[in-house]
XYZ file of C-alpha atoms in Angstrom:
352
model
C -34.392 -5.105 -20.172
C -32.744 -5.109 -16.799
C -29.815 -5.875 -19.057
C -30.346 -3.474 -21.844
C -30.331 -0.940 -19.394
C -27.169 -1.505 -17.716
C -25.571 -1.656 -20.818
C -26.795 1.141 -22.632
C -26.461 2.941 -19.439
C -22.332 2.439 -19.598
C -21.890 3.460 -23.027
C -23.578 6.059 -22.088
C -21.455 7.046 -19.260
C -18.517 5.916 -21.493
C -19.745 8.499 -23.681
C -19.840 11.350 -21.732
C -15.862 10.477 -20.692
C -15.522 11.381 -24.141
C -17.621 14.491 -24.862
C -20.368 12.452 -26.734
C -23.584 11.088 -25.416
C -25.293 10.474 -29.669
C -25.629 7.396 -29.788
C -26.873 6.713 -26.322
C -28.957 9.595 -25.078
C -32.249 8.793 -27.883
C -32.030 4.420 -26.920
C -32.049 5.644 -23.149
C -34.705 8.339 -23.868
C -37.058 5.903 -25.410
C -36.356 3.309 -22.966
C -37.910 5.903 -20.763
C -40.314 6.672 -22.539
C -41.378 3.269 -22.923
C -41.706 3.014 -19.166
C -43.171 5.380 -17.413
C -43.453 5.324 -13.495
C -46.339 8.249 -13.890
C -44.676 11.046 -11.991
C -44.819 13.131 -15.337
C -42.321 15.490 -16.748
C -40.371 17.421 -14.693
C -41.345 20.810 -13.153
C -40.284 23.838 -13.369
C -36.930 25.079 -11.137
C -37.388 27.596 -8.333
C -34.719 29.973 -9.549
C -33.106 29.880 -5.787
C -33.301 26.419 -5.800
C -29.456 25.553 -6.860
C -29.154 22.313 -8.523
C -26.397 20.105 -9.947
C -26.845 17.598 -12.276
C -24.578 14.895 -14.021
C -25.929 12.099 -16.479
C -29.341 11.926 -18.483
C -31.609 14.635 -17.501
C -35.132 12.823 -17.876
C -36.815 9.264 -15.075
C -35.901 6.375 -16.044
C -38.596 3.525 -14.697
C -36.672 1.334 -13.347
C -38.898 -1.819 -11.519
C -38.619 -2.097 -7.906
C -39.321 -4.625 -4.952
C -40.383 -3.093 -1.732
C -39.633 -5.980 -0.202
C -35.993 -5.852 -1.728
C -35.098 -1.872 -0.315
C -33.015 -0.838 2.777
C -31.978 1.826 4.981
C -28.275 2.456 4.819
C -26.874 4.166 7.589
C -23.246 5.368 7.239
C -21.233 6.796 10.128
C -19.275 9.847 8.181
C -15.767 11.040 6.553
C -14.908 8.813 3.844
C -18.109 7.224 2.280
C -17.742 2.919 1.961
C -17.604 2.105 -1.668
C -18.873 -1.989 -0.729
C -22.076 -0.946 0.408
C -22.986 1.381 -2.701
C -22.050 -1.432 -4.731
C -23.316 -4.792 -3.594
C -26.266 -3.397 -1.997
C -27.515 -0.266 -4.228
C -26.205 -0.535 -7.959
C -27.977 -4.169 -8.997
C -31.127 -2.987 -6.756
C -31.555 0.503 -9.198
C -30.150 -1.463 -12.295
C -29.270 2.194 -13.794
C -32.631 4.187 -11.887
C -32.180 7.761 -10.673
C -30.367 9.426 -8.253
C -31.014 11.641 -5.824
C -28.435 14.107 -3.031
C -30.268 16.429 -0.608
C -28.586 18.633 1.517
C -28.807 22.243 3.320
C -25.165 23.504 2.029
C -22.196 22.096 -0.117
C -21.885 21.543 -3.535
C -21.489 18.779 -6.677
C -19.354 16.184 -4.658
C -21.021 13.455 -4.760
C -22.505 13.076 -8.837
C -19.955 12.051 -10.361
C -18.651 9.992 -7.737
C -22.531 8.311 -7.958
C -23.010 8.000 -11.423
C -20.026 5.628 -12.139
C -19.570 4.095 -9.177
C -23.417 3.359 -8.829
C -23.692 2.936 -13.207
C -26.096 5.496 -12.544
C -28.371 7.672 -15.629
C -28.180 10.731 -13.290
C -27.566 11.875 -10.379
C -28.698 15.381 -9.280
C -27.839 17.287 -5.818
C -30.484 20.170 -4.198
C -29.631 22.473 -2.150
C -33.002 22.459 -0.263
C -32.124 25.045 2.274
C -35.273 26.744 3.268
C -39.237 25.477 3.548
C -40.245 27.172 0.525
C -38.135 25.002 -1.546
C -38.974 22.086 0.229
C -42.761 22.569 -0.361
C -41.397 23.176 -4.276
C -43.231 21.697 -7.087
C -39.802 20.607 -8.285
C -38.135 18.945 -5.157
C -41.854 17.054 -4.471
C -41.040 15.632 -7.740
C -37.210 14.786 -7.727
C -36.954 13.232 -4.788
C -41.003 10.637 -5.420
C -39.295 9.281 -8.666
C -35.845 8.556 -8.288
C -34.668 5.457 -6.969
C -31.613 6.129 -4.493
C -32.012 9.087 -2.322
C -29.105 9.963 -0.440
C -28.431 12.479 2.869
C -25.382 14.048 2.691
C -23.249 15.291 5.797
C -24.037 18.249 7.980
C -26.266 19.832 10.381
C -28.892 17.591 11.446
C -31.126 20.368 12.774
C -30.943 22.091 9.201
C -32.382 19.530 8.048
C -34.840 19.081 10.262
C -36.024 23.096 10.509
C -36.567 22.827 6.601
C -37.772 19.010 5.506
C -39.649 18.324 8.638
C -43.938 18.789 8.036
C -42.880 19.434 4.292
C -43.985 18.377 0.607
C -40.018 16.743 0.837
C -41.087 14.463 3.404
C -44.290 13.393 2.263
C -42.577 13.274 -1.465
C -39.832 11.099 0.658
C -42.484 8.708 2.407
C -43.797 7.916 -0.873
C -40.383 7.220 -2.107
C -39.890 4.563 0.630
C -43.059 2.971 -0.241
C -42.676 2.606 -3.368
C -39.310 0.666 -3.046
C -36.653 3.408 -3.191
C -33.503 2.947 -1.446
C -32.799 5.337 1.060
C -29.621 6.082 3.328
C -27.391 9.025 4.220
C -23.932 9.816 6.206
C -22.991 11.505 9.568
C -26.429 14.477 10.292
C -27.790 12.281 7.069
C -27.420 9.437 9.218
C -29.259 10.843 12.076
C -32.413 11.867 10.332
C -33.107 8.393 9.875
C -34.236 6.923 12.908
C -37.224 7.333 14.540
C -36.033 9.505 17.606
C -33.536 12.149 16.149
C -30.886 13.790 18.561
C -31.289 17.398 16.883
C -29.884 20.196 19.643
C -31.007 22.677 16.885
C -27.616 24.332 16.418
C -26.884 25.109 20.030
C -23.865 23.041 20.093
C -23.214 19.301 19.924
C -23.372 16.647 22.887
C -19.816 15.253 24.221
C -20.163 12.241 26.393
C -17.702 13.264 29.172
C -20.379 16.224 29.272
C -23.362 14.947 29.281
C -22.615 12.071 31.973
C -22.913 15.241 34.248
C -25.945 16.538 33.840
C -28.912 14.774 33.258
C -30.393 17.506 31.095
C -27.711 19.237 29.450
C -28.167 21.959 27.165
C -26.959 20.323 24.253
C -29.637 17.487 24.597
C -32.381 17.225 22.704
C -34.818 15.548 20.102
C -36.680 15.195 17.313
C -39.682 12.904 16.475
C -39.464 10.569 13.207
C -38.630 11.924 9.531
C -38.656 9.158 7.863
C -41.254 7.134 9.406
C -39.643 3.575 8.185
C -40.881 0.550 10.449
C -37.512 -1.269 10.772
C -35.962 1.595 12.227
C -38.440 2.799 14.423
C -38.003 2.558 18.180
C -34.165 3.165 16.833
C -31.778 6.598 17.914
C -28.694 6.440 15.420
C -25.525 8.644 16.286
C -22.295 8.688 13.765
C -18.465 9.177 13.999
C -19.349 6.655 16.963
C -16.390 5.200 18.110
C -13.525 8.646 17.097
C -15.569 10.572 18.886
C -16.412 8.327 22.576
C -20.008 8.609 21.272
C -20.590 5.851 24.134
C -21.872 8.064 26.738
C -23.857 10.782 25.179
C -26.154 7.784 23.822
C -26.646 5.866 26.878
C -27.700 9.409 28.106
C -29.553 9.858 25.184
C -31.140 6.058 25.592
C -31.924 7.377 29.389
C -34.204 10.087 28.074
C -36.403 7.561 26.447
C -36.409 4.588 28.889
C -39.516 4.353 28.964
C -39.903 3.485 25.133
C -37.211 1.008 25.474
C -35.495 2.516 22.237
C -31.924 0.717 20.193
C -28.971 2.641 20.197
C -27.375 2.579 16.585
C -23.862 3.904 17.347
C -21.945 3.778 13.366
C -18.316 4.712 13.468
C -16.152 6.162 10.629
C -15.846 4.950 7.392
C -18.725 2.432 7.997
C -21.532 1.558 7.483
C -24.970 -0.110 8.043
C -27.254 -1.637 6.188
C -31.383 -1.937 6.637
C -33.550 -4.429 5.419
C -37.139 -4.059 5.514
C -37.476 -7.343 8.020
C -35.238 -5.938 10.818
C -32.226 -7.629 9.550
C -28.514 -5.878 9.228
C -25.018 -5.795 7.938
C -21.870 -4.076 8.603
C -20.284 -2.937 5.818
C -16.537 -1.305 6.251
C -14.022 -0.346 8.351
C -14.915 -0.188 12.324
C -17.400 -1.348 14.571
C -21.232 -0.354 14.199
C -22.855 -0.540 18.262
C -26.285 -1.840 19.134
C -27.471 -0.402 22.469
C -30.192 -1.410 24.089
C -31.552 -2.127 27.812
C -33.219 -4.621 29.245
C -34.908 -6.585 32.253
C -30.532 -6.542 34.231
C -30.268 -2.513 32.989
C -31.657 -0.168 35.800
C -31.733 3.331 35.400
C -30.244 4.619 38.884
C -29.963 8.085 38.534
C -31.508 9.732 35.429
C -32.493 13.503 36.809
C -31.228 16.833 35.597
C -28.791 18.461 36.989
C -27.149 15.710 38.499
C -24.541 13.011 36.994
C -26.142 10.266 35.214
C -25.854 6.341 36.702
C -26.767 3.522 34.071
C -26.460 0.279 34.967
C -25.216 -3.056 33.082
C -26.331 -1.560 29.603
C -26.164 -4.462 26.918
C -24.862 -3.337 23.854
C -23.429 -5.371 20.714
C -19.996 -4.465 19.019
C -20.224 -5.918 14.927
C -17.701 -5.522 12.287
C -17.941 -5.805 8.562
C -20.315 -8.848 7.992
C -22.034 -9.205 10.941
C -25.572 -9.185 11.558
C -28.240 -7.994 14.247
C -31.443 -8.202 13.533
C -33.770 -5.117 14.692
C -37.085 -7.215 15.003
C -36.264 -9.172 17.726
C -33.218 -8.537 18.770
C -30.925 -11.237 17.907
C -26.916 -11.498 17.065
C -24.400 -14.056 16.285
C -22.352 -11.948 17.898
C -22.598 -12.263 22.017
C -23.313 -9.206 23.429
C -21.393 -7.251 26.210
C -22.739 -4.888 29.407
C -21.087 -1.212 30.313
C -22.107 0.680 33.010
C -21.453 4.711 33.498
C -21.244 6.946 36.983
C -20.825 10.999 36.040
C -19.849 10.994 39.697
C -16.131 9.092 37.612
C -13.691 11.066 35.994
C -13.720 7.676 34.593
C -17.427 7.380 33.795
C -16.977 4.300 31.754
C -17.150 0.510 33.332
C -14.976 -1.755 32.114
C -13.177 1.680 31.639
C -13.174 1.410 27.606
C -16.087 0.169 25.768
C -14.425 0.005 22.531
């Protein structure tokens, strides 16, 4: 059945490029109707909801195996093709792809349609709580085999989506076995603690190390509720924007919870399996940062420079692994300290 579906989708993609899908669409429709997932027909779309779609217009039911699903944490800038082709395409078997954002347009549609050999790709601009609570958005989220959160502003994602039907449907999709991922702001909202300055600004390492309670530091609670990302805090554009300092300060705000910081650099992605195993894809590094018995939070008080000694961190490159449950890796860790009293606040001076 899987190979039959894939061949139909390839035929449909080829026909759509030539302007005629008359042979493939009825066959794909028959297959979809034969394997109903029980979500019912597509609800009416609210007139104010912006939708961009390519491919087949109905829900194609694909049997998913939750234990084999994963989460993609991408660091921003150019997307990492290899993680989509290696992890998403064979798993969703020509299923439906949903892209969620609060601004932008259809930039992912053709890219995902062809790279993932998907039956359809739909982008929704869900920029209000009313839209996030609509039956249409609920249906689109819970019926997708792959859900992707585009980059943007995580504060708009949390303010419009937290505690809505969209979030409930996301949890249902996760339980069903959908792959879920995001880049930049779309990555940030997937960890259990979310850096969310709520539109005030963006924390800069050089500034926040000088004041533990900098006004750009704020957090929101878990949005996805994925167990393998429990007690994590994700950050993006990591090496390129020197965000090691700010991630260490963020961890200082949650030192009692022993969080694991996940800093993903641009053009890089981390695949996270449900058993806690991870793998790096792309051009640059992922940094795993956490405290242990040797770490000392010497000064973490408002209006004072931050002093943290001996934070543990791992520099992971393409093909490297880290286990988020037992905190093991074949890559040896390093130690890093910060002192906001100093102009060069890292020790050693270059953490990258």
